[in-house]
Every structure is written in C-alpha cells, then in structure tokens.
Amino acid sequence: MTSEERRCAEELIGFIDRAASPYHVVERSNEILCPVPMDGKERIEAGKMYSFSLYNTGTILIAIGENAAKGPLRIACAHTDFPCLRVKPNPVLKEHGYGKLNIEVYGGLIRNTWMDRPLSLAGAVAMRDEDPFTPNLRLVDFRRPLMIVPNLAIHMNRKVNEGVELKPQKDLLPLFFQSEGGDEDDERRLRTMLSEELGVSAEDILSYDLNAYPCERGCLLGYDDVFLSAPRLDNLSSVKACVDALHDWNGDGIRVAALFDNEEVGSRTKQGAGSTALAMVLERICHGLGIARDEYLGKIMDGFCLSVDVAHALHPNAPEKADPSNQPVLGSGTVLKVAANQSYAGDPEAFAVVAGLCENADIPYQVFTNHSDAAGGATLGSILSTQLPMRTMDIGAPILGMHSARETMGARDQFALTRLLTSFFSS
C-alpha cells in the first residue's frame, strides 16, 4: 500500500468516526467543503460552491465553474443513511429492575452483529422556539458506551449456533440502566441525559431522532494493513469519495455531489433520491446563472451521473454465492455494477465511459453482477435517473459483511474510488 492509499484509508476512518448519524454525515461533509448555504437570498455566481440542505439529513453540494454555461454537468450521488437501531418516542421500558430502550430496526441490518457490542447514541434533538414552525434543532453524539444488546447464554439456548431468529421487539432492546429510583425518574432518564449533554432544559425538548451505533473506531488490519474494518462503510466510503473529489475540482461547467437520505428504506422521501429536490435545485442554479430553461433541459439530457454505493466482494468462505464470471475482490479497485433488470443503473455506453476513465488514468476496476439464482440489492441510481433522465452508472468499493454492524473493505480501494470520481469531475 502506498503512502497516498494509506492516508486516504486513515482519513476515511476518521470521517466515519465523526459521522455517527445522517445529521453528522451532512455536518462533516459541509465542514470539508465549506460551501455557501442556499437560503433563497444568495446571488448565484461562477467560481463558487453552494449547498442545499435536504432537511438536515441530506445535502446537495454544487460547484460552479468559471464557464458554467458551456461546460458539462457531472453528478455523483451517494446516501447518508445506514442500517441501524432507531430509538422510538417514549422509549423507556422497565422490567425486573432493568431499564431498556424501545427501538425499531431501520433498514436491512444483520441483527446478530449488533449483539454484545457497546453502543452509543447520535442524532438530532428538536427544541421549542417562540415560533412553532421553526424549532431549534441541535445535533448530539454521546461518543461513549451507553447501552448493550445482550445475547442469551448458550446454556439457555442450546441451538443458538444452528441459527436463531432475533425478533426486534423482544431480542434487540438495548440494556440502558438499572432501575433504582422512582417511576418518574426512570421515565425521564433519556430526556435528562439529552438535556445535560446539550446544556438545555429538559422541558424544552419536544422530539428527537436518535440512532444507536457501535462505538468502536475503524482500523486497518491484516498482513501489511491490507484491509479496513469499520462501521458504516455502506455508504460513508462513497460519501467521503464524492466530497473529496468535489473539493479538488476546478474547471468549467457544473459539478454536483448529491448526498441523499433514506436509501436503505426505499428513497421515496422528501430527502431521498426519489424526490424532485435535485432537479429543482439544478434548475434554480441554472436560472441564477442566466441559463435558459431549454439550455437547462439540454444540460440534463447531456449530463452524466455516477451512483456511488458499495458493492459485494467475493466472500472467501462462500465463493458459491458470487456470479461465476464476475467476482470482484477486496483491494483490486472500484466495481462497475451491472444488472439487466436495472436494479443498478447503466447501459453499454455508460459502462464504456467509466471503463474508459479508469483505463486513461490507470485506475483498477472490476465488474459485479448478481448470481442469477439470487435476488440482489439495488441503489439510488435507477430511482434518481427517473427524476433526472441522464446517462447513469452504478459504481462503488467492494466490501464484505454488507449491512453488518462492522464491514470490511480493501484499504487501497478508497483511494481508487476517489481517483475515479476526481477523474470523472475533471473530464
């Protein structure tokens, strides 16, 4: 591994460590790029970068070149969310002297990987304001072990190693405290903890959006540090690569890093790729630059989008699950994803464009297709291209353990993905 590849991998670990909720993913992305927020009063100018918030858990980052009208439109999109445990309202449950939190499963997580792991909480808290329509939103990340979901001992479940169904409402409730005070004190524990962490009155907290996360920092591992293990590689590896590539861009045209929420639950939300948000923002940008609507529509049709999300690597202990002739492995470069049913966006020309970019810049790449006897996943690429009908290609870094509480990728692959996106924006 070269020094550049190591630096890129270590920076990804640091990014993930400080991005424990979609809110924090957006905050960290904006810190790296420092864009000007679009608040409706700004004057759109060439040579500047703007951000449009997608309801705090997503963001559209737009860099405008000096010759925006004549240059091409290039979009790279990724998602800020990840499978996790989300805290319900009124969550405190007490049984037999134990205090637990009532949770629900968000996305298709591998449930048993969340057992016996120290968990923390991160997200956003909404507090009352004089104007009910503008509540005060504060981000919170406790960054310390607060909870654990304990396994049942093998002595009480002799068939545990044969595979046991874990029911979220019973088996995935995190152990939070030991009940010692009165009922009222116990019920207020989470709200009190939030108020103390934020330095606000508990009575001013109206609602929250909190997810549990494993409070274990990512690391390099394996002989010669060839692997990277971390939570949330799906899909913060893609977010980081999109943000880094946009940061390094300088040229003509318009470049976009669109970071959407709710991909793990279908993208059909106001902050998801299934909304018209990106199309609206791009039209607004073009209008501000004096680009006529017919020119804007032409830019959309002539544009190119990369849908960036992780891909399945060949599993060392289950190679039979992979396609017989397309088997990407860790450490061998970015994956181009192909599906005849269009669960991954792409066509022969889009594939050729991305393959050509890789070959021209000497960037390693691989191909993934699903095993024909197994249903695969999908990404936001095909959904987004129905709102913005432009040529689109799905790509991403290969990983193992997708949707586990902790996933594994090749340490070199983050650098390869970033180089490809940088080349894409620069072309």
Coordinates of C-alpha atoms in Angstrom, one line a residue:
M1 CA 0.0 0.0 0.0
T2 CA 1.4 3.4 -1.0
S3 CA 1.5 6.4 1.4
E4 CA -1.3 8.0 -0.5
E5 CA -3.5 4.9 -0.3
R6 CA -2.8 4.7 3.5
R7 CA -3.6 8.4 4.1
C8 CA -6.9 8.1 2.2
A9 CA -7.9 5.0 4.2
E10 CA -7.0 6.6 7.5
E11 CA -8.9 9.7 6.6
L12 CA -12.0 7.6 5.8
I13 CA -11.7 6.0 9.3
G14 CA -11.6 9.5 10.9
F15 CA -14.6 10.7 8.8
I16 CA -16.7 7.7 9.8
D17 CA -15.8 8.1 13.4
R18 CA -17.3 11.6 13.5
A19 CA -20.3 10.7 11.3
A20 CA -22.4 8.5 13.6
S21 CA -25.8 9.7 12.2
P22 CA -27.0 11.1 8.9
Y23 CA -27.1 14.5 10.5
H24 CA -23.4 14.2 11.4
V25 CA -22.6 12.9 7.9
V26 CA -24.0 16.1 6.4
E27 CA -22.3 18.3 9.0
R28 CA -18.9 16.6 8.4
S29 CA -19.3 16.9 4.6
N30 CA -20.0 20.6 4.8
E31 CA -17.0 21.1 7.1
I32 CA -14.7 19.6 4.5
L33 CA -16.1 21.7 1.6
C34 CA -17.2 24.9 3.4
P35 CA -20.0 25.7 0.8
V36 CA -22.3 28.7 0.9
P37 CA -25.7 27.7 2.1
M38 CA -28.5 28.3 -0.4
D39 CA -31.1 30.3 1.6
G40 CA -33.0 31.9 -1.2
K41 CA -31.3 35.3 -0.9
E42 CA -27.9 34.4 -2.4
R43 CA -26.7 35.5 -5.8
I44 CA -25.5 32.5 -7.8
E45 CA -22.0 33.2 -9.1
A46 CA -19.5 31.3 -11.1
G47 CA -16.5 30.0 -9.3
K48 CA -18.3 29.3 -6.0
M49 CA -19.7 26.3 -4.2
Y50 CA -23.2 26.1 -2.7
S51 CA -25.1 23.7 -0.5
F52 CA -28.8 23.0 -0.3
S53 CA -30.0 21.2 2.8
L54 CA -32.2 18.2 2.3
Y55 CA -34.0 18.5 5.7
N56 CA -30.8 18.2 7.7
T57 CA -30.0 14.5 6.8
G58 CA -29.1 15.0 3.2
T59 CA -27.4 17.8 1.2
I60 CA -26.8 18.8 -2.4
L61 CA -23.3 20.3 -2.9
I62 CA -22.8 22.2 -6.1
A63 CA -19.5 23.6 -7.5
I64 CA -19.9 26.1 -10.3
G65 CA -17.1 26.6 -12.8
E66 CA -16.0 29.8 -14.4
N67 CA -17.7 28.8 -17.6
A68 CA -20.8 27.2 -16.2
A69 CA -23.0 27.6 -19.3
K70 CA -20.7 25.8 -21.8
G71 CA -19.1 23.1 -19.6
P72 CA -20.8 19.8 -18.9
L73 CA -22.9 18.7 -15.9
R74 CA -21.5 15.9 -13.9
I75 CA -23.2 14.4 -10.8
A76 CA -22.0 12.0 -8.2
C77 CA -24.6 10.8 -5.7
A78 CA -24.4 8.7 -2.5
H79 CA -26.5 8.1 0.6
T80 CA -26.0 9.2 4.1
D81 CA -28.1 6.6 5.9
F82 CA -27.2 3.1 7.1
P83 CA -29.0 0.1 8.7
C84 CA -29.2 0.7 12.5
L85 CA -31.4 0.7 15.5
R86 CA -33.6 3.8 15.9
V87 CA -35.0 5.0 19.2
K88 CA -38.8 5.2 19.4
P89 CA -40.7 8.0 21.2
N90 CA -41.4 7.4 24.9
P91 CA -38.7 4.6 24.8
V92 CA -38.0 3.7 28.4
L93 CA -39.1 0.1 29.3
K94 CA -38.6 -1.3 32.7
E95 CA -38.7 -5.0 33.6
H96 CA -37.3 -6.8 36.6
G97 CA -35.2 -3.9 37.7
Y98 CA -33.6 -3.3 34.2
G99 CA -34.2 -0.3 32.1
K100 CA -34.2 -0.8 28.3
L101 CA -34.8 1.4 25.3
N102 CA -37.6 0.7 22.9
I103 CA -36.2 0.6 19.4
E104 CA -37.1 -0.2 15.8
V105 CA -34.9 -1.6 13.1
Y106 CA -34.0 0.8 10.3
G107 CA -33.1 -0.8 7.0
G108 CA -31.9 -4.4 6.5
L109 CA -29.3 -4.9 9.2
I110 CA -27.7 -8.2 10.1
R111 CA -29.3 -8.4 13.5
N112 CA -26.9 -10.8 15.3
T113 CA -23.9 -8.5 14.6
W114 CA -25.4 -5.9 17.0
M115 CA -25.4 -8.3 19.9
D116 CA -22.9 -7.8 22.8
R117 CA -21.4 -4.6 21.3
P118 CA -21.1 -1.4 23.3
L119 CA -23.5 1.1 21.7
S120 CA -23.7 4.9 21.8
L121 CA -26.4 7.3 20.6
A122 CA -26.2 10.1 18.0
G123 CA -28.7 12.2 16.0
A124 CA -30.7 15.4 16.5
V125 CA -32.9 16.9 19.1
A126 CA -35.7 19.4 18.3
M127 CA -36.5 22.1 21.0
R128 CA -39.2 24.6 21.3
D129 CA -38.9 28.1 19.9
E130 CA -41.1 31.2 20.0
D131 CA -42.2 30.3 16.5
P132 CA -43.6 26.8 16.5
F133 CA -42.7 26.4 12.8
T134 CA -39.0 27.0 13.5
P135 CA -38.0 24.6 16.3
N136 CA -34.4 24.7 17.3
L137 CA -32.5 21.6 16.1
R138 CA -29.3 20.6 17.9
L139 CA -27.1 17.7 17.0
V140 CA -25.9 15.3 19.6
D141 CA -23.3 12.5 19.7
F142 CA -22.5 11.0 23.1
R143 CA -19.4 9.2 21.8
R144 CA -19.3 6.9 24.8
P145 CA -20.7 3.4 25.6
L146 CA -24.3 3.8 26.8
M147 CA -26.1 0.5 26.0
I148 CA -25.7 -3.1 25.0
V149 CA -27.9 -5.7 23.5
P150 CA -27.0 -8.9 25.5
N151 CA -27.1 -12.3 24.0
L152 CA -28.9 -15.2 25.7
A153 CA -26.3 -17.7 27.0
I154 CA -25.8 -20.9 25.1
H155 CA -26.8 -22.8 28.2
M156 CA -30.3 -21.4 27.9
N157 CA -30.4 -21.7 24.1
R158 CA -28.6 -24.8 23.0
K159 CA -29.4 -24.3 19.3
V160 CA -28.1 -20.8 19.1
N161 CA -25.3 -22.0 16.7
E162 CA -27.8 -23.6 14.4
G163 CA -29.3 -20.2 13.7
V164 CA -31.8 -18.3 15.8
E165 CA -34.3 -15.7 14.8
L166 CA -33.9 -12.4 16.6
K167 CA -37.2 -10.5 17.0
P168 CA -36.6 -6.8 17.2
Q169 CA -39.3 -6.0 19.7
K170 CA -38.1 -8.7 22.1
D171 CA -34.4 -9.6 21.4
L172 CA -32.9 -6.3 20.2
L173 CA -33.9 -4.0 23.0
P174 CA -30.7 -2.4 24.4
L175 CA -30.0 -2.6 28.1
F176 CA -29.7 1.1 29.2
F177 CA -29.8 1.4 33.0
Q178 CA -30.6 -0.4 36.3
S179 CA -33.7 0.9 37.9
E180 CA -33.2 2.3 41.3
G181 CA -35.3 5.5 41.5
G182 CA -39.0 6.1 41.2
D183 CA -41.0 5.6 38.1
E184 CA -40.9 9.3 37.1
D185 CA -37.1 9.4 37.4
D186 CA -36.7 6.4 35.2
E187 CA -39.1 7.7 32.5
R188 CA -37.1 10.9 32.3
R189 CA -33.6 9.4 32.1
L190 CA -33.1 9.7 28.3
R191 CA -34.6 13.2 28.2
T192 CA -32.5 14.3 31.2
M193 CA -29.4 12.8 29.6
L194 CA -30.1 14.7 26.4
S195 CA -30.6 18.0 28.2
E196 CA -27.4 17.6 30.2
E197 CA -25.4 16.8 27.1
L198 CA -26.8 19.8 25.2
G199 CA -26.9 22.2 28.2
V200 CA -30.7 22.9 27.7
S201 CA -33.8 22.5 29.7
A202 CA -35.4 19.0 29.5
E203 CA -38.8 20.7 29.3
D204 CA -37.7 22.4 26.1
I205 CA -37.1 19.1 24.3
L206 CA -40.0 18.4 22.0
S207 CA -38.7 15.5 19.9
Y208 CA -35.6 13.7 18.8
D209 CA -34.2 11.4 16.0
L210 CA -31.6 9.1 17.6
N211 CA -29.9 6.0 16.3
A212 CA -27.7 3.6 18.2
Y213 CA -24.3 2.9 16.8
P214 CA -21.3 0.7 17.7
C215 CA -18.8 3.0 19.5
E216 CA -15.8 1.2 18.1
R217 CA -13.4 3.1 15.8
G218 CA -12.5 1.6 12.5
C219 CA -9.0 0.2 11.9
L220 CA -6.6 -1.2 9.3
L221 CA -5.9 -4.9 9.7
G222 CA -4.4 -7.9 8.1
Y223 CA -0.9 -8.6 6.9
D224 CA 0.6 -5.2 5.9
D225 CA -2.7 -3.5 6.7
V226 CA -4.4 -4.5 3.5
F227 CA -7.9 -4.4 4.9
L228 CA -10.0 -1.7 6.5
S229 CA -12.7 -2.6 9.1
A230 CA -15.2 -0.1 10.3
P231 CA -18.9 0.6 10.9
R232 CA -21.0 2.3 8.2
L233 CA -18.7 1.7 5.2
D234 CA -22.0 1.4 3.5
N235 CA -22.2 4.1 2.4
L236 CA -19.9 6.6 4.0
S237 CA -17.0 5.3 2.0
S238 CA -18.9 6.7 -1.1
V239 CA -19.9 9.9 0.6
K240 CA -16.3 10.6 1.5
A241 CA -15.0 9.9 -2.0
C242 CA -17.7 12.2 -3.6
V243 CA -16.9 15.0 -1.2
D244 CA -13.1 14.7 -1.7
A245 CA -13.4 14.6 -5.5
L246 CA -15.6 17.8 -5.5
H247 CA -13.2 19.5 -3.1
D248 CA -10.4 19.0 -5.6
W249 CA -12.3 20.1 -8.8
N250 CA -11.6 23.3 -10.7
G251 CA -12.8 23.7 -14.3
D252 CA -15.8 24.6 -16.5
G253 CA -19.4 23.5 -16.1
I254 CA -21.3 22.4 -13.0
R255 CA -20.3 19.6 -10.7
V256 CA -22.6 18.1 -8.0
A257 CA -22.2 15.8 -5.0
A258 CA -25.8 14.8 -4.1
L259 CA -26.0 13.1 -0.7
F260 CA -29.4 11.6 -0.1
D261 CA -31.0 10.1 3.0
N262 CA -33.4 7.0 3.2
E263 CA -31.8 4.8 0.5
E264 CA -31.9 1.9 3.0
V265 CA -35.7 2.2 3.1
G266 CA -36.5 2.9 -0.5
S267 CA -35.5 6.5 -1.2
R268 CA -39.2 7.6 -1.5
T269 CA -39.0 10.6 0.8
K270 CA -38.5 14.3 0.6
Q271 CA -34.8 13.9 1.3
G272 CA -34.4 10.7 -0.7
A273 CA -33.3 10.2 -4.3
G274 CA -36.9 9.6 -5.3
S275 CA -37.8 13.2 -4.7
T276 CA -37.6 16.1 -7.2
A277 CA -35.2 18.0 -4.9
L278 CA -32.1 17.7 -7.1
A279 CA -33.9 18.7 -10.3
M280 CA -35.4 21.7 -8.5
V281 CA -32.0 22.8 -7.1
L282 CA -30.3 22.4 -10.5
E283 CA -33.0 24.4 -12.3
R284 CA -32.6 27.1 -9.6
I285 CA -28.9 27.2 -10.1
C286 CA -29.2 27.5 -13.9
H287 CA -31.7 30.2 -13.6
G288 CA -29.4 32.2 -11.3
L289 CA -26.6 31.8 -13.8
G290 CA -28.8 33.1 -16.6
I291 CA -29.1 29.7 -18.3
A292 CA -32.4 29.5 -20.2
R293 CA -34.8 26.6 -19.4
D294 CA -34.2 24.9 -22.8
E295 CA -30.5 25.0 -22.2
Y296 CA -31.0 23.6 -18.7
L297 CA -33.1 20.7 -20.1
G298 CA -30.3 20.1 -22.6
K299 CA -27.7 20.0 -19.8
I300 CA -29.8 17.4 -18.1
M301 CA -30.1 15.1 -21.1
D302 CA -26.4 15.5 -22.0
G303 CA -25.3 15.1 -18.3
F304 CA -23.7 12.1 -16.7
C305 CA -24.4 10.7 -13.2
L306 CA -22.4 8.2 -11.1
S307 CA -24.4 6.5 -8.5
V308 CA -21.8 5.6 -5.8
D309 CA -22.6 2.8 -3.4
V310 CA -20.7 -0.2 -2.0
A311 CA -20.6 -3.5 -3.9
H312 CA -20.5 -7.1 -2.8
A313 CA -17.0 -8.6 -2.9
L314 CA -16.4 -12.3 -3.4
H315 CA -16.7 -13.9 0.1
P316 CA -13.7 -16.1 1.0
N317 CA -15.9 -18.6 2.8
A318 CA -18.8 -18.6 0.4
P319 CA -17.5 -18.2 -3.1
E320 CA -20.5 -20.1 -4.5
K321 CA -22.7 -17.1 -3.7
A322 CA -20.9 -15.0 -6.4
D323 CA -21.5 -14.9 -10.1
P324 CA -19.4 -17.5 -11.9
S325 CA -17.6 -15.0 -14.1
N326 CA -17.8 -11.6 -12.3
Q327 CA -16.1 -11.8 -8.9
P328 CA -14.7 -8.6 -7.5
V329 CA -12.3 -8.9 -4.6
L330 CA -11.1 -6.6 -1.9
G331 CA -8.1 -4.4 -2.9
S332 CA -8.5 -4.7 -6.6
G333 CA -10.2 -1.5 -7.4
T334 CA -13.6 0.1 -8.0
V335 CA -16.6 -2.0 -9.0
L336 CA -18.8 -1.3 -12.0
K337 CA -22.2 -2.8 -11.3
V338 CA -24.4 -4.3 -14.0
A339 CA -28.0 -5.7 -13.8
A340 CA -30.3 -6.5 -16.7
N341 CA -33.3 -5.6 -14.5
Q342 CA -31.9 -2.1 -13.9
S343 CA -31.6 -2.5 -10.1
Y344 CA -28.3 -1.0 -10.9
A345 CA -28.4 1.9 -13.4
G346 CA -26.3 1.6 -16.5
D347 CA -26.1 0.8 -20.2
P348 CA -23.3 -0.1 -22.6
E349 CA -22.3 3.5 -23.3
A350 CA -22.3 4.4 -19.6
F351 CA -20.2 1.4 -18.8
A352 CA -17.7 2.3 -21.6
V353 CA -17.4 5.9 -20.3
V354 CA -16.5 4.8 -16.8
A355 CA -14.2 2.0 -18.0
G356 CA -12.5 4.5 -20.3
L357 CA -11.9 6.9 -17.5
C358 CA -10.4 4.1 -15.4
E359 CA -8.1 3.0 -18.2
N360 CA -7.0 6.5 -19.1
A361 CA -6.0 7.2 -15.5
D362 CA -4.7 3.7 -14.8
I363 CA -7.3 3.2 -12.1
P364 CA -8.0 -0.5 -11.3
Y365 CA -11.7 -1.6 -11.8
Q366 CA -13.8 -4.7 -11.6
V367 CA -17.3 -5.8 -12.6
F368 CA -20.1 -7.1 -10.4
T369 CA -23.3 -8.8 -11.4
N370 CA -25.7 -10.8 -9.2
H371 CA -25.7 -14.5 -9.2
S372 CA -28.7 -15.4 -11.4
D373 CA -30.3 -17.6 -8.7
A374 CA -30.2 -15.0 -6.0
A375 CA -32.0 -11.7 -5.8
G376 CA -29.6 -8.8 -5.3
G377 CA -29.9 -5.4 -3.8
A378 CA -30.5 -2.0 -5.5
T379 CA -29.2 1.5 -5.3
L380 CA -30.5 5.0 -5.8
G381 CA -29.1 5.3 -9.3
S382 CA -32.1 3.9 -11.2
I383 CA -34.5 5.9 -8.9
L384 CA -32.7 9.2 -9.4
S385 CA -32.5 8.8 -13.2
T386 CA -36.3 8.8 -13.4
Q387 CA -36.2 12.3 -11.9
L388 CA -33.1 13.4 -13.9
P389 CA -33.1 11.4 -17.2
M390 CA -29.4 11.3 -17.9
R391 CA -26.9 8.6 -18.6
T392 CA -26.1 7.0 -15.2
M393 CA -23.7 4.3 -14.0
D394 CA -23.6 2.5 -10.7
I395 CA -20.1 2.1 -9.1
G396 CA -18.6 1.5 -5.7
A397 CA -16.0 0.0 -3.5
P398 CA -16.3 -3.8 -2.9
I399 CA -16.9 -4.8 0.7
L400 CA -17.6 -7.9 2.9
G401 CA -20.3 -8.1 5.5
M402 CA -22.6 -5.5 3.9
H403 CA -25.2 -4.3 6.5
S404 CA -23.3 -5.8 9.4
A405 CA -22.6 -3.6 12.4
R406 CA -19.0 -3.6 11.1
E407 CA -18.0 -4.1 7.5
T408 CA -14.7 -4.8 5.7
M409 CA -13.1 -3.3 2.6
G410 CA -9.7 -3.3 0.9
A411 CA -7.6 -0.4 2.3
R412 CA -6.5 0.5 -1.2
D413 CA -10.0 0.7 -2.7
Q414 CA -10.9 4.1 -1.2
F415 CA -8.1 5.7 -3.0
A416 CA -9.0 4.1 -6.3
L417 CA -12.7 5.2 -5.9
T418 CA -11.6 8.8 -5.0
R419 CA -9.3 8.9 -8.1
L420 CA -12.1 7.7 -10.3
L421 CA -14.5 10.4 -9.1
T422 CA -11.8 13.0 -9.3
S423 CA -11.2 12.0 -12.9
F424 CA -14.9 12.0 -13.6
F425 CA -15.4 15.5 -12.3
S426 CA -12.3 16.7 -14.2
S427 CA -13.4 15.3 -17.6

